[in-house]
PDB file of C-alpha atoms in Angstrom:
ATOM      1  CA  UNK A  17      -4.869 -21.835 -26.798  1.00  0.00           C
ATOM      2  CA  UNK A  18      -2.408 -23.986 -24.328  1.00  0.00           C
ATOM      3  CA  UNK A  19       0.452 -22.369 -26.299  1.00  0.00           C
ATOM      4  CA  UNK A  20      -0.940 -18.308 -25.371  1.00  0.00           C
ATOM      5  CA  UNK A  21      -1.818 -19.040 -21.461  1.00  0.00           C
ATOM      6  CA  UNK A  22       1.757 -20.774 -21.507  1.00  0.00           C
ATOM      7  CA  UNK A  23       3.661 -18.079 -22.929  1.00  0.00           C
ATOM      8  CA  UNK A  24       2.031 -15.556 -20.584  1.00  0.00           C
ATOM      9  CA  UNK A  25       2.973 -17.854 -17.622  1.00  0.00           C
ATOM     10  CA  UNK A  26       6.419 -17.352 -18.886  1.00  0.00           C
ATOM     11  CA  UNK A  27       6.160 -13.835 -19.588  1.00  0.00           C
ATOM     12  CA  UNK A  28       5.155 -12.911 -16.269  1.00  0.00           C
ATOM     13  CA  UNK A  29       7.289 -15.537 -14.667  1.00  0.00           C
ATOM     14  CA  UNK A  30      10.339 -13.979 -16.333  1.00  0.00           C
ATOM     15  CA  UNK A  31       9.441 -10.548 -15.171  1.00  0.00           C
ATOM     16  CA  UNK A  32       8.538 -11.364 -11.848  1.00  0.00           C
ATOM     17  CA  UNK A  33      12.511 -12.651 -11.554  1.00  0.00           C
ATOM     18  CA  UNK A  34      13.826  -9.384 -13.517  1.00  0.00           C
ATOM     19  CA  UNK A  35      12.226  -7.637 -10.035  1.00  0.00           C
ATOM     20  CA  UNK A  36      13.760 -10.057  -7.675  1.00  0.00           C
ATOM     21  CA  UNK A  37      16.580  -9.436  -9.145  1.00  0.00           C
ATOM     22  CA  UNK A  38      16.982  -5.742 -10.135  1.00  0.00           C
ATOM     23  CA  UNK A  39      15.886  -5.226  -5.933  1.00  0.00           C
ATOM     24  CA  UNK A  40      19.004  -6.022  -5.181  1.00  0.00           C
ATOM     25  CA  UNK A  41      21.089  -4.220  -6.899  1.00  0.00           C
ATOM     26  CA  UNK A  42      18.851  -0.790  -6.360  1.00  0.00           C
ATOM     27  CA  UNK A  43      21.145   2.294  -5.284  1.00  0.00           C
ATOM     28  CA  UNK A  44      19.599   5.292  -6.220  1.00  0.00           C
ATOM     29  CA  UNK A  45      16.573   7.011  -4.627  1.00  0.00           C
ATOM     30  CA  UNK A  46      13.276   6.254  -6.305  1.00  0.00           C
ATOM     31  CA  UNK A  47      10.095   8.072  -6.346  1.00  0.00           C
ATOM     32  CA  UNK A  48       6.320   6.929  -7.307  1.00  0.00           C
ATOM     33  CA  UNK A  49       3.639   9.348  -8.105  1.00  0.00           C
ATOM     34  CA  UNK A  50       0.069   8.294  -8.657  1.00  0.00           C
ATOM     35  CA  UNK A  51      -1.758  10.890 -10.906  1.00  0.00           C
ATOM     36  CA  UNK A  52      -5.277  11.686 -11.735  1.00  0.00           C
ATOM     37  CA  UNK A  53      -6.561  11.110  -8.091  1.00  0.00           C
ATOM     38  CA  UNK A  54      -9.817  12.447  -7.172  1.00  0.00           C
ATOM     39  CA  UNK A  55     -12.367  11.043  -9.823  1.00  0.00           C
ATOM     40  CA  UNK A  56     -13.256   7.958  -7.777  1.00  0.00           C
ATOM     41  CA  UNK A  57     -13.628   7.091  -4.663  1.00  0.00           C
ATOM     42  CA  UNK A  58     -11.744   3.579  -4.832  1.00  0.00           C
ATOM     43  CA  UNK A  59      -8.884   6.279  -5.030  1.00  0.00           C
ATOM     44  CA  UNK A  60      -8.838   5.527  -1.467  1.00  0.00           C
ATOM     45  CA  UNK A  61      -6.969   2.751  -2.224  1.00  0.00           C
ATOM     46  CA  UNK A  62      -4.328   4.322  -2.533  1.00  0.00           C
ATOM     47  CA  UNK A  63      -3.739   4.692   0.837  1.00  0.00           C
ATOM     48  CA  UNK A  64      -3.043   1.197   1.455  1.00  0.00           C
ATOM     49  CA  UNK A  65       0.378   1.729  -0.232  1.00  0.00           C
ATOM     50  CA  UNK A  66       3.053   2.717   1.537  1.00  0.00           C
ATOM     51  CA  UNK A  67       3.186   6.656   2.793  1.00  0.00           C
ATOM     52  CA  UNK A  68       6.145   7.196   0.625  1.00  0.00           C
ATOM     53  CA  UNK A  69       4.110   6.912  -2.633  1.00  0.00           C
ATOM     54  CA  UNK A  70       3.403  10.827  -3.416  1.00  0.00           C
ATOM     55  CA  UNK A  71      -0.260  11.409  -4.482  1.00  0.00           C
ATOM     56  CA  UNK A  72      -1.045  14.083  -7.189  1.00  0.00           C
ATOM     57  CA  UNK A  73      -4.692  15.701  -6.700  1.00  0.00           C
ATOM     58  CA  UNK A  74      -6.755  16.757  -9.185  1.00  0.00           C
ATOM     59  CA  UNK A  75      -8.275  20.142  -8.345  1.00  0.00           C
ATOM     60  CA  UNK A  76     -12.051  20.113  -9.378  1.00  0.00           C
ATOM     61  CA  UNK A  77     -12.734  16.297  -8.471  1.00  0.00           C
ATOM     62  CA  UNK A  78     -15.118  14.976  -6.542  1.00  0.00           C
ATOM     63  CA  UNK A  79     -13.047  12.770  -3.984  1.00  0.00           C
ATOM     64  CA  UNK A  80      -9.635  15.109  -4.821  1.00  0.00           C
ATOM     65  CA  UNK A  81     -10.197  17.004  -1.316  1.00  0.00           C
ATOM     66  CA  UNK A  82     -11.514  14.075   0.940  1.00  0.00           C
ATOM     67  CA  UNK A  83      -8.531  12.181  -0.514  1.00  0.00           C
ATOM     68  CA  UNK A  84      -5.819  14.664  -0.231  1.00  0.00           C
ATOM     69  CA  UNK A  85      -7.081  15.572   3.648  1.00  0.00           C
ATOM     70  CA  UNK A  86      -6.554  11.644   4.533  1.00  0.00           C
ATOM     71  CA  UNK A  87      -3.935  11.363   2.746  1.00  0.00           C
ATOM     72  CA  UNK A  88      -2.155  14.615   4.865  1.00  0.00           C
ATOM     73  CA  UNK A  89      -3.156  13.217   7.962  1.00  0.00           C
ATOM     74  CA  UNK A  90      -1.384  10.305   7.925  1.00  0.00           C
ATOM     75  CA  UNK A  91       1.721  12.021   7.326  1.00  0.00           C
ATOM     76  CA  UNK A  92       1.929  11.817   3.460  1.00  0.00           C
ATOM     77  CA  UNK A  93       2.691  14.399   0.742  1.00  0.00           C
ATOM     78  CA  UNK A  94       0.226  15.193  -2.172  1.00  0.00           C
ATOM     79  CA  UNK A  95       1.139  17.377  -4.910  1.00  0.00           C
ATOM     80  CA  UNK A  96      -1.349  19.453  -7.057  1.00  0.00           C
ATOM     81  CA  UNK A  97      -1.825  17.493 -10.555  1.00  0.00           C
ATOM     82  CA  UNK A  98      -2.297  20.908 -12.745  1.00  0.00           C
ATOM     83  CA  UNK A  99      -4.246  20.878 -15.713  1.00  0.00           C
ATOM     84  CA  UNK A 100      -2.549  22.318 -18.586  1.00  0.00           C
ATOM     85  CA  UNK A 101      -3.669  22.254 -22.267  1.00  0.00           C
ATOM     86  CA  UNK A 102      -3.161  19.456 -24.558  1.00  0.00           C
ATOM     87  CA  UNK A 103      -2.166  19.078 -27.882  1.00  0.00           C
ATOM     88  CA  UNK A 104      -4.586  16.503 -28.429  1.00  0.00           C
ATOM     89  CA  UNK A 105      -7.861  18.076 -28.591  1.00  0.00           C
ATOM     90  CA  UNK A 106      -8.998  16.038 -25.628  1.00  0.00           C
ATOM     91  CA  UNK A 107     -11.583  18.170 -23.974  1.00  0.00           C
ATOM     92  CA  UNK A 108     -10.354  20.481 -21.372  1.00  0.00           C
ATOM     93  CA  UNK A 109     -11.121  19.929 -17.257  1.00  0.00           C
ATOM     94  CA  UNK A 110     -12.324  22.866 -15.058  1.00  0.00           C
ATOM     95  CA  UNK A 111      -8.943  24.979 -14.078  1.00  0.00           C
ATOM     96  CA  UNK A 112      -7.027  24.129 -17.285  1.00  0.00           C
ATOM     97  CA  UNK A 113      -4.299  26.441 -17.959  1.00  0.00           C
ATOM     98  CA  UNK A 114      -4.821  27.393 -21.264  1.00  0.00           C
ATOM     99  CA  UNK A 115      -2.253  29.096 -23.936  1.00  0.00           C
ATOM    100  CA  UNK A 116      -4.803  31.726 -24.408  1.00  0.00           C
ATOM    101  CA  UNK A 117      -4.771  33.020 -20.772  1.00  0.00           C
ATOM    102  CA  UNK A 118      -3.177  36.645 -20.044  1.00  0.00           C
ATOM    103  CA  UNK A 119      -0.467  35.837 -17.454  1.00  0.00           C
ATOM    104  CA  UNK A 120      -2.989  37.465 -14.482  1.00  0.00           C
ATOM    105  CA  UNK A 121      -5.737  34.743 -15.749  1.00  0.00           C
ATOM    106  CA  UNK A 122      -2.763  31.649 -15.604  1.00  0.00           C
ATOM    107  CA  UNK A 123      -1.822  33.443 -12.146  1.00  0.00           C
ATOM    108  CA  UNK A 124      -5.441  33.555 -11.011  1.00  0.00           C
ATOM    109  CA  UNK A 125      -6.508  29.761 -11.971  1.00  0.00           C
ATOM    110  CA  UNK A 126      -3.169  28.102  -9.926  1.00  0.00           C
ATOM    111  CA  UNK A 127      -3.647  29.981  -6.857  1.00  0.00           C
ATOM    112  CA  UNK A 128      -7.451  28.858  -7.042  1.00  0.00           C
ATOM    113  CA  UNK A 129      -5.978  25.567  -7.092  1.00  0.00           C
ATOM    114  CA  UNK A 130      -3.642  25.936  -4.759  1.00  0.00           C
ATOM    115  CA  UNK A 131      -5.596  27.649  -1.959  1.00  0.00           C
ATOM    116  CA  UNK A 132      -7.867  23.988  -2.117  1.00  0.00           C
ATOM    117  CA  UNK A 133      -4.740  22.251  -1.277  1.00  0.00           C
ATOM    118  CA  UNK A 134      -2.979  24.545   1.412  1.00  0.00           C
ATOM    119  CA  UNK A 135      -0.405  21.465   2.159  1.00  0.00           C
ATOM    120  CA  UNK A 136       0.300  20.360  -1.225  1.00  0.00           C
ATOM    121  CA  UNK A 137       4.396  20.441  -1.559  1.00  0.00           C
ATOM    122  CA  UNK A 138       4.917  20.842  -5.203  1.00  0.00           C
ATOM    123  CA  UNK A 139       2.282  20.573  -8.823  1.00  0.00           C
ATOM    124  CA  UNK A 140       3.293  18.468 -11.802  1.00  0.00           C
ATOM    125  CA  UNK A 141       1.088  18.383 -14.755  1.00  0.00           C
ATOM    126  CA  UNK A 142      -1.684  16.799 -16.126  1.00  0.00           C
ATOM    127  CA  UNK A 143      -1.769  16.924 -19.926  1.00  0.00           C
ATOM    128  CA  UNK A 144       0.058  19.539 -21.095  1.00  0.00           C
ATOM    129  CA  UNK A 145       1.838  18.259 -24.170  1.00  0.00           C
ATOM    130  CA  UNK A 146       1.129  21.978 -25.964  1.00  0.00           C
ATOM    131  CA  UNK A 147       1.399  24.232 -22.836  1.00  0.00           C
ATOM    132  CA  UNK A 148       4.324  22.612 -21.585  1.00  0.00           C
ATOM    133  CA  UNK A 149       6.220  23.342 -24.940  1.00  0.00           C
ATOM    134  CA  UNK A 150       5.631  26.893 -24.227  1.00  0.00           C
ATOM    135  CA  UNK A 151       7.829  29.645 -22.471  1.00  0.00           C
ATOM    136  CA  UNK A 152       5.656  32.109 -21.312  1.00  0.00           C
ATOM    137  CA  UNK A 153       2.737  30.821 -19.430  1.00  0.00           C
ATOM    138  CA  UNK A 154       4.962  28.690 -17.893  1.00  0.00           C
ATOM    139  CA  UNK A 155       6.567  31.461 -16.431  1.00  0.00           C
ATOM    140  CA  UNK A 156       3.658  32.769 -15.320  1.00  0.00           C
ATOM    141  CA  UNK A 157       3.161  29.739 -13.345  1.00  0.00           C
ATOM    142  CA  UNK A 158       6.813  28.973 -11.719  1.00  0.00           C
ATOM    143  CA  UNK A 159       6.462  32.422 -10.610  1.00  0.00           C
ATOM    144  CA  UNK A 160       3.237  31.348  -8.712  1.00  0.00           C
ATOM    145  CA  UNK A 161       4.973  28.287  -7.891  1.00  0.00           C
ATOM    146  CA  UNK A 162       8.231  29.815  -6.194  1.00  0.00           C
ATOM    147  CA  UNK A 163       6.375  32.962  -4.270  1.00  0.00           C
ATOM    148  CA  UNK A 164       5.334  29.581  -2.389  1.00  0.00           C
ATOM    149  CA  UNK A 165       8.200  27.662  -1.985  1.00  0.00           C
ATOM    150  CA  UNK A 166       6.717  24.661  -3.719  1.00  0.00           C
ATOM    151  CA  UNK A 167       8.624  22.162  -6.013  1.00  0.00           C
ATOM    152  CA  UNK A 168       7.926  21.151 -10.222  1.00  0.00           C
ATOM    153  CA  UNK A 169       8.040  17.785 -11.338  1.00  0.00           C
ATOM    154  CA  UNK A 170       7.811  17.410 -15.407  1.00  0.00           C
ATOM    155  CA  UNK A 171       5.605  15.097 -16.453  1.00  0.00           C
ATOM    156  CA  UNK A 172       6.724  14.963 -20.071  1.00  0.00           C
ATOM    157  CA  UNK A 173       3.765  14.546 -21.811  1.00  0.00           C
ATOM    158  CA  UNK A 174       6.228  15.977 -24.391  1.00  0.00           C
ATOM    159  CA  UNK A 175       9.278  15.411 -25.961  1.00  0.00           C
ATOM    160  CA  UNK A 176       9.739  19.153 -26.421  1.00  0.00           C
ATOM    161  CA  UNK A 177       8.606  20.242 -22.960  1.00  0.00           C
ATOM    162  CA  UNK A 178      10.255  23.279 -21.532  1.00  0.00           C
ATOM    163  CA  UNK A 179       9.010  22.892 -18.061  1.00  0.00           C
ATOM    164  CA  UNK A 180      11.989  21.492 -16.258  1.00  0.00           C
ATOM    165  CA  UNK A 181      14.247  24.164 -17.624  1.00  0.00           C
ATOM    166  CA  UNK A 182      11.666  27.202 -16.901  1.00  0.00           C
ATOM    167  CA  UNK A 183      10.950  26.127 -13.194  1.00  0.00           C
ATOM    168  CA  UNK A 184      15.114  25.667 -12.927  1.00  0.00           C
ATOM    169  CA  UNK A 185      15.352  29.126 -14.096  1.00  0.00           C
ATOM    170  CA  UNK A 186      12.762  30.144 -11.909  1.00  0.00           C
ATOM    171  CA  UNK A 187      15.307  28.702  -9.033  1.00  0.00           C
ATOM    172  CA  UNK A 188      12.386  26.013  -8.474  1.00  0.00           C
ATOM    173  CA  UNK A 189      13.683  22.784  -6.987  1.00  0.00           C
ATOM    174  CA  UNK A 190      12.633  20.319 -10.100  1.00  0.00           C
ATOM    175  CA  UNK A 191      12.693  16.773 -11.378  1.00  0.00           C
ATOM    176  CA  UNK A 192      10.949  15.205 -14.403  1.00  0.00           C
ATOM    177  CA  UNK A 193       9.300  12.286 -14.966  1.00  0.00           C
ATOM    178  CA  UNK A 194      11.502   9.469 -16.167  1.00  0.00           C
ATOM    179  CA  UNK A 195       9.072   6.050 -16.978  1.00  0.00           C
ATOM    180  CA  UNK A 196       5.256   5.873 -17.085  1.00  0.00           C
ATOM    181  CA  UNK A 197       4.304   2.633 -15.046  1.00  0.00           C
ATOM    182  CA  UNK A 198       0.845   1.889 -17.078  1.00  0.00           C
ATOM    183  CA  UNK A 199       0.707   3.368 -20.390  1.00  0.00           C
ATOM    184  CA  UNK A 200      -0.457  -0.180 -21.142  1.00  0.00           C
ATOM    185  CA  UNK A 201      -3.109  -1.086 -18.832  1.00  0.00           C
ATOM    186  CA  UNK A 202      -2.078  -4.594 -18.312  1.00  0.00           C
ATOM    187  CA  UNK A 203      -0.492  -6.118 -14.819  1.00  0.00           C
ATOM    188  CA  UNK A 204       2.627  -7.942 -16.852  1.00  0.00           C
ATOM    189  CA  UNK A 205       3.231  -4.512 -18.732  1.00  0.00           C
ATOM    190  CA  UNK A 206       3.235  -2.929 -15.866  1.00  0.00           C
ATOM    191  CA  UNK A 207       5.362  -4.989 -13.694  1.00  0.00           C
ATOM    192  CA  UNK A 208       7.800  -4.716 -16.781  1.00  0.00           C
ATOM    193  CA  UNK A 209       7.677  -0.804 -16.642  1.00  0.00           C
ATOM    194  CA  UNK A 210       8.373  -1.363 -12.427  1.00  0.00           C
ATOM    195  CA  UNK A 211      11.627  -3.673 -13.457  1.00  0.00           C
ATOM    196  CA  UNK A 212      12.399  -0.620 -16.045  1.00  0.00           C
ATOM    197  CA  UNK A 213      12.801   1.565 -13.158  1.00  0.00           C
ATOM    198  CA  UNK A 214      14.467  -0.635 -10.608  1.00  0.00           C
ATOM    199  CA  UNK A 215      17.066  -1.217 -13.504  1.00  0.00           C
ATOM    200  CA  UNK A 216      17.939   2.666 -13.696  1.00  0.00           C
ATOM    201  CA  UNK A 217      18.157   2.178 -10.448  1.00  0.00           C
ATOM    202  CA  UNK A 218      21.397   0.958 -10.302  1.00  0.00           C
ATOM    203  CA  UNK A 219      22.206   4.020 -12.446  1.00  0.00           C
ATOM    204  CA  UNK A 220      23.007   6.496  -9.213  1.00  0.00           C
ATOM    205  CA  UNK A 221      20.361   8.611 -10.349  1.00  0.00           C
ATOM    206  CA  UNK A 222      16.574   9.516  -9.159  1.00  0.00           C
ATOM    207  CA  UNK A 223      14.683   8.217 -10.803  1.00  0.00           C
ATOM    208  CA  UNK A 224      11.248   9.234 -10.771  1.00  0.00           C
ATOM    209  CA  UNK A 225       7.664   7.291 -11.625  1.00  0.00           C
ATOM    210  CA  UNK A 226       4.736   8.162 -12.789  1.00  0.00           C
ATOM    211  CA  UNK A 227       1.299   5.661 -12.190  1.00  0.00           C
ATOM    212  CA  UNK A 228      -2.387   5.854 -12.431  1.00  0.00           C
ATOM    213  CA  UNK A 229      -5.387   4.987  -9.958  1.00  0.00           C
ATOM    214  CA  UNK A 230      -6.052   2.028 -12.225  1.00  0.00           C
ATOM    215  CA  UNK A 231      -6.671  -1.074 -10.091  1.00  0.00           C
ATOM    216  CA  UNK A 232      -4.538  -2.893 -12.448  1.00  0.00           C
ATOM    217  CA  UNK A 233      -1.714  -0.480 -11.217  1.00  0.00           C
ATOM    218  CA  UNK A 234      -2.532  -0.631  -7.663  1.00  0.00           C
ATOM    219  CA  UNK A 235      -2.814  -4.152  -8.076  1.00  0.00           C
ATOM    220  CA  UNK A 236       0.828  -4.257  -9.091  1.00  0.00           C
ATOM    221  CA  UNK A 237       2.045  -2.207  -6.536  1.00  0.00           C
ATOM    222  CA  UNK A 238       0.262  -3.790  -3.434  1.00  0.00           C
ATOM    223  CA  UNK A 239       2.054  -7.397  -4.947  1.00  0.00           C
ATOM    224  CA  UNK A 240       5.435  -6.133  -4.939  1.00  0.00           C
ATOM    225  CA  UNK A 241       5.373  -3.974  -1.145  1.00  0.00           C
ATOM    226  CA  UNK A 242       3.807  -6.931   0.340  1.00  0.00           C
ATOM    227  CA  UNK A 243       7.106  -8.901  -0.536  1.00  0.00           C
ATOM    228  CA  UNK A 244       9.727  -5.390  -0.144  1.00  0.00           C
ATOM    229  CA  UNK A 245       9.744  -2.749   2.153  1.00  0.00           C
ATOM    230  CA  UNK A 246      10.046   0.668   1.082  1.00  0.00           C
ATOM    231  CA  UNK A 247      13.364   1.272   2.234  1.00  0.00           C
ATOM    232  CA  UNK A 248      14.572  -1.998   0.001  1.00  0.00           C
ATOM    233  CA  UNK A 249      14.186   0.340  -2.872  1.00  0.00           C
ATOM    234  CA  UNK A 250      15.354   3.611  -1.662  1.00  0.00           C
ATOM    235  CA  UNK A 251      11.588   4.696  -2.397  1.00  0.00           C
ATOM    236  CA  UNK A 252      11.535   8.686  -1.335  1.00  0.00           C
ATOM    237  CA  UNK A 253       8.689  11.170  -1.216  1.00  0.00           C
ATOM    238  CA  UNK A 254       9.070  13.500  -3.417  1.00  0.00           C
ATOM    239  CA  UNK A 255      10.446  16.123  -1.495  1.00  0.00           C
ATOM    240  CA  UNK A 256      12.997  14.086   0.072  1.00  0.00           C
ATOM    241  CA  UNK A 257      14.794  13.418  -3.788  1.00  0.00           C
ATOM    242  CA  UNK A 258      18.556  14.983  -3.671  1.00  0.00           C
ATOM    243  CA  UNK A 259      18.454  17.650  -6.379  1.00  0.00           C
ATOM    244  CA  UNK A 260      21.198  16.452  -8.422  1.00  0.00           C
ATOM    245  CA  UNK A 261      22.061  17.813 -12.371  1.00  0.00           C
ATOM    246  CA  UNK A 262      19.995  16.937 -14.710  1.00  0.00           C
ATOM    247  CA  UNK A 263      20.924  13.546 -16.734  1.00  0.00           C
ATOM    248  CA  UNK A 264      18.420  12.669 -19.796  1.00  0.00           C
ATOM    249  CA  UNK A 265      17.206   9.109 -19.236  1.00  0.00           C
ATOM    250  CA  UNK A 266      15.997   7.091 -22.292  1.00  0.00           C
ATOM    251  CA  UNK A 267      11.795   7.069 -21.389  1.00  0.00           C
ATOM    252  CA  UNK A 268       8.185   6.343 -22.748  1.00  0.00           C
ATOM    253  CA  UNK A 269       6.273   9.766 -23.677  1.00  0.00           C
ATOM    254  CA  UNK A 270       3.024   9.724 -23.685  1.00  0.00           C
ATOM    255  CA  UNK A 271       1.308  12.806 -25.526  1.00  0.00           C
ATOM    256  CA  UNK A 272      -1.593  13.964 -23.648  1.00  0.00           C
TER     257      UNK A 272
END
């Protein structure tokens, strides 16, 4: 027993210094997007973290609008978190795009979900690992997307996803997702996953993050920008990332 509390003393010890140390050598612009917010209302909690941190709103949530109006007010930016059909079977959430939608019916259920968010600034999305991989309702909804100016971020729920290149074709400004901070629900994993992206950091690249409301996560996150500023880690809104070409980054997909 003294031998497993010991070794996760070290374990977090050693990742704790992996942050102290990959802060400093930090040159590219980061960005950190906490999905999935609306469910509960200790999703406020989010806005404890600095305003740079982008949130992405569920539509059809209970707390998604209360949330997203706070969140606006204090001068941050909240993308629309679009629900898009899985591969999975996981059951589907009110205003799922679904592969079996005409192109009016995809057109129809984003602009729903836009109009409840009239100062989102761009949609990523939620799930997706089958829609994503497909060419022609995701036209449907970059075309949606660019009529209003608004920007794309790629999840990659899949290996295969076509989103990035159909939103760049579409003349959308777009970025994809490059780590997932809490695929492991666990405060050392996810302070590991952090160090991951402080390390591609030093890369010259965005690099962008993608997080859950999980306390453990928020948790994390409250730790590390009590001890560094935003600006110590070039952290940038979303909007504010320099589009630059498109570089593949080795990353964790997670297939939802």
């Amino acid at each position: 027993m003294f031998r497993f509390f010991h070794k996760i003393i070290i374990t977090s010890f050693t990742t704790i210094l992996c942050l102290l140390a990959s802060v400093q050598f930090v040159s590219a612009d980061i960005a950190i997007i906490i999905d999935d917010v609306g469910y509960r209302s200790s999703d406020a909690r989010l806005l404890n973290l600095p305003a740079e941190i982008t949130l992405s709103i569920l539509p059809n949530t209970p707390f998604g609008k209360n949330i997203a109006n706070r969140a606006v007010a204090e001068g941050r930016e909240i993308m629309l978190h679009l629900p898009m059909e899985s591969s999975s079977g996981i059951k589907q959430e009110p205003g799922t795009i679904l592969s079996t939608m005409t192109a009016e019916q995809i057109k129809q259920t984003l602009k729903l979900a836009l109009d409840d968010f009239p100062h989102i600034s761009g949609v990523n999305n939620h799930m997706g690992s089958k829609l994503t991989q497909l060419v022609q309702p995701l036209e449907s909804i970059m075309s949606v997307l660019k009529q209003r100016d608004l920007y794309f971020v790629d999840s990659r729920t899949s290996k295969s996803s076509q989103a990035l290149s159909v939103a760049l074709s579409h003349g959308l400004t777009a970025h994809r997702r490059h780590v997932f901070l809490d695929n492991e629900i666990d405060q050392v994993a996810i302070n590991r996953q952090l160090n991951k992206v402080l390390k591609m950091a030093t890369k010259q690249q965005n690099v962008i993050a993608i997080g859950h409301p999980h306390p453990e996560t928020i948790a994390v996150l409250e730790a590390f920008f009590a001890k560094y500023t935003a600006n110590a880690i070039m952290l940038r809104r979303v909007s504010e990332l320099q589009t630059k070409p498109y570089q593949t980054f080795a990353s964790n997909t997670q297939v939802k």
